[in-house]
Each structure stands twice: as C-alpha cells, then as structure tokens.
Tab-separated table of C-alpha atoms in Angstrom:
chain	number	residue	atom	x	y	z
A	1	UNK	CA	-1.586	-19.742	-3.197
A	2	UNK	CA	-2.407	-16.050	-2.822
A	3	UNK	CA	-3.153	-13.832	-5.819
A	4	UNK	CA	-3.398	-10.059	-5.969
A	5	UNK	CA	-6.302	-8.227	-7.553
A	6	UNK	CA	-5.699	-6.598	-10.930
A	7	UNK	CA	-4.196	-3.160	-10.388
A	8	UNK	CA	-6.180	-1.899	-13.359
A	9	UNK	CA	-9.525	-2.147	-11.543
A	10	UNK	CA	-8.628	-1.460	-7.901
A	11	UNK	CA	-7.384	1.774	-6.321
A	12	UNK	CA	-4.116	1.704	-4.426
A	13	UNK	CA	-5.631	3.709	-1.563
A	14	UNK	CA	-9.281	4.186	-0.594
A	15	UNK	CA	-10.892	7.433	0.538
A	16	UNK	CA	-11.387	7.167	4.345
A	17	UNK	CA	-14.327	9.582	4.156
A	18	UNK	CA	-16.313	6.870	2.401
A	19	UNK	CA	-16.089	4.863	5.632
A	20	UNK	CA	-18.257	6.649	8.229
A	21	UNK	CA	-16.580	4.935	11.195
A	22	UNK	CA	-13.244	6.617	10.474
A	23	UNK	CA	-14.679	9.956	11.606
A	24	UNK	CA	-15.149	8.792	15.212
A	25	UNK	CA	-11.617	7.445	15.462
A	26	UNK	CA	-10.142	10.578	13.936
A	27	UNK	CA	-12.043	12.690	16.457
A	28	UNK	CA	-10.622	10.526	19.266
A	29	UNK	CA	-7.159	9.943	17.901
A	30	UNK	CA	-5.480	11.874	20.714
A	31	UNK	CA	-7.066	9.494	23.224
A	32	UNK	CA	-5.765	6.533	21.236
A	33	UNK	CA	-2.345	8.155	20.984
A	34	UNK	CA	-2.204	8.723	24.752
A	35	UNK	CA	-2.981	5.067	25.432
A	36	UNK	CA	-0.336	4.032	22.915
A	37	UNK	CA	2.297	6.188	24.619
A	38	UNK	CA	1.392	4.653	28.002
A	39	UNK	CA	2.165	1.113	26.833
A	40	UNK	CA	5.308	-0.674	27.934
A	41	UNK	CA	7.382	-1.132	24.772
A	42	UNK	CA	8.457	-4.492	26.190
A	43	UNK	CA	4.935	-5.777	25.555
A	44	UNK	CA	5.264	-5.155	21.824
A	45	UNK	CA	6.089	-8.512	20.233
A	46	UNK	CA	7.847	-9.211	16.914
A	47	UNK	CA	5.766	-9.766	13.814
A	48	UNK	CA	5.978	-13.540	13.457
A	49	UNK	CA	6.844	-13.695	9.749
A	50	UNK	CA	10.350	-12.376	10.309
A	51	UNK	CA	11.562	-13.119	6.785
A	52	UNK	CA	9.297	-10.299	5.599
A	53	UNK	CA	11.380	-7.544	7.142
A	54	UNK	CA	14.776	-6.295	8.242
A	55	UNK	CA	14.885	-4.476	11.560
A	56	UNK	CA	12.096	-4.456	14.134
A	57	UNK	CA	8.434	-4.699	13.150
A	58	UNK	CA	6.473	-5.148	16.360
A	59	UNK	CA	2.867	-5.218	17.470
A	60	UNK	CA	0.665	-4.818	20.511
A	61	UNK	CA	-2.430	-6.796	19.564
A	62	UNK	CA	-5.887	-6.101	20.981
A	63	UNK	CA	-7.659	-8.742	18.927
A	64	UNK	CA	-7.106	-10.715	15.743
A	65	UNK	CA	-9.109	-13.255	13.711
A	66	UNK	CA	-10.164	-15.868	16.272
A	67	UNK	CA	-8.203	-14.374	19.158
A	68	UNK	CA	-8.808	-11.977	22.046
A	69	UNK	CA	-5.874	-10.511	23.990
A	70	UNK	CA	-7.580	-9.587	27.247
A	71	UNK	CA	-4.498	-8.360	29.098
A	72	UNK	CA	-3.628	-5.990	26.275
A	73	UNK	CA	-7.218	-4.779	26.036
A	74	UNK	CA	-7.145	-3.919	29.739
A	75	UNK	CA	-4.104	-1.708	29.113
A	76	UNK	CA	-5.817	0.135	26.246
A	77	UNK	CA	-9.520	0.064	27.188
A	78	UNK	CA	-10.573	3.256	25.403
A	79	UNK	CA	-8.961	2.202	22.144
A	80	UNK	CA	-10.503	-1.257	22.443
A	81	UNK	CA	-13.947	0.250	22.965
A	82	UNK	CA	-13.563	2.587	19.995
A	83	UNK	CA	-12.415	-0.065	17.538
A	84	UNK	CA	-15.159	-2.501	18.546
A	85	UNK	CA	-17.634	-0.024	17.052
A	86	UNK	CA	-16.134	-0.522	13.580
A	87	UNK	CA	-18.473	-2.612	11.396
A	88	UNK	CA	-16.844	-5.922	10.535
A	89	UNK	CA	-13.551	-5.248	12.319
A	90	UNK	CA	-11.372	-8.374	12.547
A	91	UNK	CA	-7.984	-7.035	13.657
A	92	UNK	CA	-6.813	-4.213	15.898
A	93	UNK	CA	-3.152	-3.792	16.784
A	94	UNK	CA	-0.644	-1.053	17.496
A	95	UNK	CA	2.063	-1.587	14.869
A	96	UNK	CA	5.550	-0.280	15.595
A	97	UNK	CA	8.284	0.092	12.993
A	98	UNK	CA	11.587	1.059	14.571
A	99	UNK	CA	14.218	3.263	12.982
A	100	UNK	CA	16.027	1.578	10.097
A	101	UNK	CA	13.347	-1.067	9.460
A	102	UNK	CA	12.250	-2.113	5.989
A	103	UNK	CA	9.300	-4.416	5.276
A	104	UNK	CA	9.881	-6.138	1.953
A	105	UNK	CA	7.266	-6.176	-0.820
A	106	UNK	CA	4.554	-8.691	0.072
A	107	UNK	CA	0.822	-9.363	-0.032
A	108	UNK	CA	-1.678	-10.198	2.702
A	109	UNK	CA	-3.561	-13.359	3.616
A	110	UNK	CA	-7.127	-12.867	2.384
A	111	UNK	CA	-9.238	-10.879	-0.079
A	112	UNK	CA	-12.161	-10.468	2.329
A	113	UNK	CA	-10.751	-7.552	4.344
A	114	UNK	CA	-9.306	-4.104	3.766
A	115	UNK	CA	-6.617	-2.596	5.973
A	116	UNK	CA	-6.471	0.813	7.638
A	117	UNK	CA	-3.604	2.624	9.365
A	118	UNK	CA	-4.319	5.481	11.782
A	119	UNK	CA	-1.148	7.526	12.219
A	120	UNK	CA	-0.168	7.915	15.892
A	121	UNK	CA	3.572	8.587	15.831
A	122	UNK	CA	4.891	9.643	12.445
A	123	UNK	CA	8.512	10.757	12.127
A	124	UNK	CA	9.947	13.183	9.625
A	125	UNK	CA	12.275	11.860	6.978
A	126	UNK	CA	12.103	8.770	4.798
A	127	UNK	CA	9.140	6.894	6.203
A	128	UNK	CA	6.483	5.677	3.774
A	129	UNK	CA	4.045	3.025	2.585
A	130	UNK	CA	3.969	1.893	-1.033
A	131	UNK	CA	0.872	0.088	-2.317
A	132	UNK	CA	1.107	-1.046	-5.915
A	133	UNK	CA	2.453	1.908	-7.861
A	134	UNK	CA	1.556	4.609	-5.325
A	135	UNK	CA	3.585	5.759	-2.315
A	136	UNK	CA	2.218	7.790	0.593
A	137	UNK	CA	3.336	9.021	3.990
A	138	UNK	CA	1.300	8.759	7.156
A	139	UNK	CA	-0.024	11.788	9.009
A	140	UNK	CA	-0.805	11.788	12.702
A	141	UNK	CA	-4.542	11.580	13.292
A	142	UNK	CA	-5.290	10.584	9.690
A	143	UNK	CA	-6.074	7.290	7.967
A	144	UNK	CA	-4.489	5.425	5.100
A	145	UNK	CA	-6.850	2.711	3.825
A	146	UNK	CA	-5.686	0.107	1.330
A	147	UNK	CA	-6.087	-3.432	0.039
A	148	UNK	CA	-3.161	-5.416	1.410
A	149	UNK	CA	-3.659	-8.094	-1.254
A	150	UNK	CA	-2.042	-5.582	-3.581
A	151	UNK	CA	1.733	-5.811	-3.255
A	152	UNK	CA	2.972	-3.315	-0.685
A	153	UNK	CA	6.102	-2.433	1.259
A	154	UNK	CA	7.005	-0.155	4.145
A	155	UNK	CA	10.171	1.613	5.219
A	156	UNK	CA	11.238	3.737	8.166
A	157	UNK	CA	14.664	5.239	7.590
A	158	UNK	CA	14.051	8.101	10.033
A	159	UNK	CA	15.727	8.355	13.440
A	160	UNK	CA	12.720	7.292	15.545
A	161	UNK	CA	9.746	4.904	15.670
A	162	UNK	CA	6.703	4.953	13.436
A	163	UNK	CA	3.565	3.692	15.217
A	164	UNK	CA	0.090	3.284	13.743
A	165	UNK	CA	-3.157	1.696	14.846
A	166	UNK	CA	-3.558	-1.067	12.266
A	167	UNK	CA	-7.072	-2.330	11.546
A	168	UNK	CA	-8.516	-5.001	9.280
A	169	UNK	CA	-12.228	-4.853	8.502
A	170	UNK	CA	-14.616	-6.702	6.203
A	171	UNK	CA	-14.975	-5.158	2.777
A	172	UNK	CA	-18.110	-2.997	2.609
A	173	UNK	CA	-20.812	-4.231	0.229
A	174	UNK	CA	-23.797	-2.601	-1.364
A	175	UNK	CA	-26.988	-3.317	0.560
A	176	UNK	CA	-28.317	-5.877	-1.898
A	177	UNK	CA	-25.186	-8.021	-1.616
A	178	UNK	CA	-24.183	-7.329	1.971
A	179	UNK	CA	-25.742	-10.368	3.661
A	180	UNK	CA	-24.299	-12.961	1.286
A	181	UNK	CA	-20.991	-11.165	0.991
A	182	UNK	CA	-20.401	-10.867	4.719
A	183	UNK	CA	-21.523	-14.459	5.310
A	184	UNK	CA	-18.906	-15.650	2.831
A	185	UNK	CA	-16.290	-13.391	4.418
A	186	UNK	CA	-16.891	-14.795	7.893
A	187	UNK	CA	-16.700	-18.322	6.511
A	188	UNK	CA	-13.335	-17.624	4.901
A	189	UNK	CA	-11.933	-16.086	8.087
A	190	UNK	CA	-12.997	-19.117	10.140
A	191	UNK	CA	-11.273	-21.448	7.712
A	192	UNK	CA	-7.983	-19.580	7.492
A	193	UNK	CA	-6.766	-18.056	10.724
A	194	UNK	CA	-3.503	-16.483	9.564
A	195	UNK	CA	-0.242	-17.896	10.856
A	196	UNK	CA	1.013	-14.737	12.624
A	197	UNK	CA	-1.872	-14.809	15.094
A	198	UNK	CA	-1.396	-18.506	15.845
A	199	UNK	CA	2.267	-17.917	16.627
A	200	UNK	CA	1.416	-15.179	19.120
A	201	UNK	CA	0.331	-17.980	21.449
A	202	UNK	CA	3.961	-18.098	22.560
A	203	UNK	CA	3.731	-14.525	23.832
A	204	UNK	CA	0.221	-14.127	25.230
A	205	UNK	CA	-2.564	-15.892	27.027
A	206	UNK	CA	-5.489	-15.837	24.618
A	207	UNK	CA	-9.102	-16.903	24.378
A	208	UNK	CA	-10.596	-18.418	21.247
A	209	UNK	CA	-13.764	-16.616	20.131
C-alpha cells in the first residue's frame, strides 16, 4: 500500500534552481520542443492506468525503470542525449494531455524519486497541476518539480494539447548519505517496476536493462 509524505514537512513544489542539471535542459528546451513537434502523434500511446483519467493522457517514452525504447530514442536523439546527463534519471517521456482531459487525484508508485515537468506546449486557459494544496500552471521552457507521492491532479480544459517532457530522477542526498541512499533507491526500483511500463510491452519492442 502506498502512503504519502506528511504535507507539513514537504514542499508541494521544489525550486528547479537547486538542481544544477535543469539549467542545461532549459538552455536547450527549443531543441527538445522541435523534436517533440516532429514526432508522429500516432506513436503516443495511452497511459496504461486508464481509470486515473478522463480523456486522453498519452506518452512517448524514451526510457522507464527497467526499459529502453530504442525506436523512440532514435526519433528523439538530442532529447535522449540531454536527459541521459541527468544524475539518477529513471524515466523520460513526452507526456501529452489532450483538450478536455482530467487526471483524477492520485499518488505515484515510489518515494525514491522526484518528478519534473519541462513545459513544451502550454495552452492558455484552464490548464494546471495541483500538488497537495498548491496549484500551478506550466510555462514553456520552464520546470515544475514535485514529489508525486503527494496527492496531485492535472486538468487541461483548454482547446489544444498540453505537452511536457516528464522526468523521474532519484532524490538528491547530502554527500554523507548519498552512497547508502542511492543504493537503497536502486534496490527499490529493481524490486518494483511500475505496472504502466510493463503494460507498454503491448505497444513497443523493448530491451530489459
């Protein structure tokens, strides 16, 4: 059973500037955006846990815990190269939320990672992310970083798609705890490959890491 962290001791959103790797992706966000626009929308596949949302929540996955999507990586090579430089990255996917889609309140699958969204196509209108008690809107070329084990929900009631580069990465630790902490994180990820990535086997050829 999954449990959220106490909202009293965890921020809803984290400051991206405290993560040095975000600077490189922000500087290259136009390159990432161009590759995203070049992708065939038919290659975006539905998020497997379809009871979580109403509408269309789709993804174009580059890699996920335990999986490599080589064909997709070949179609977005610059983005793939950029995200591989992120320390402890475990997931990289273009996440598309079509007009009229609502993702119901939910929590993630593990405490060992944080999640980041890089805005690539952000419509005007009612389109937002709520984490805990705080709601924010995306901006193109900017990051939202949050703990997805805090209850969150997403809506896009605009008249066009919202697309972000969605990333999961191992929680940063202070130097004195980093080795043990990251060892434990890797162990947890090996033991619990989340269901959505297993179900993508129906859509893609994949290689186990």
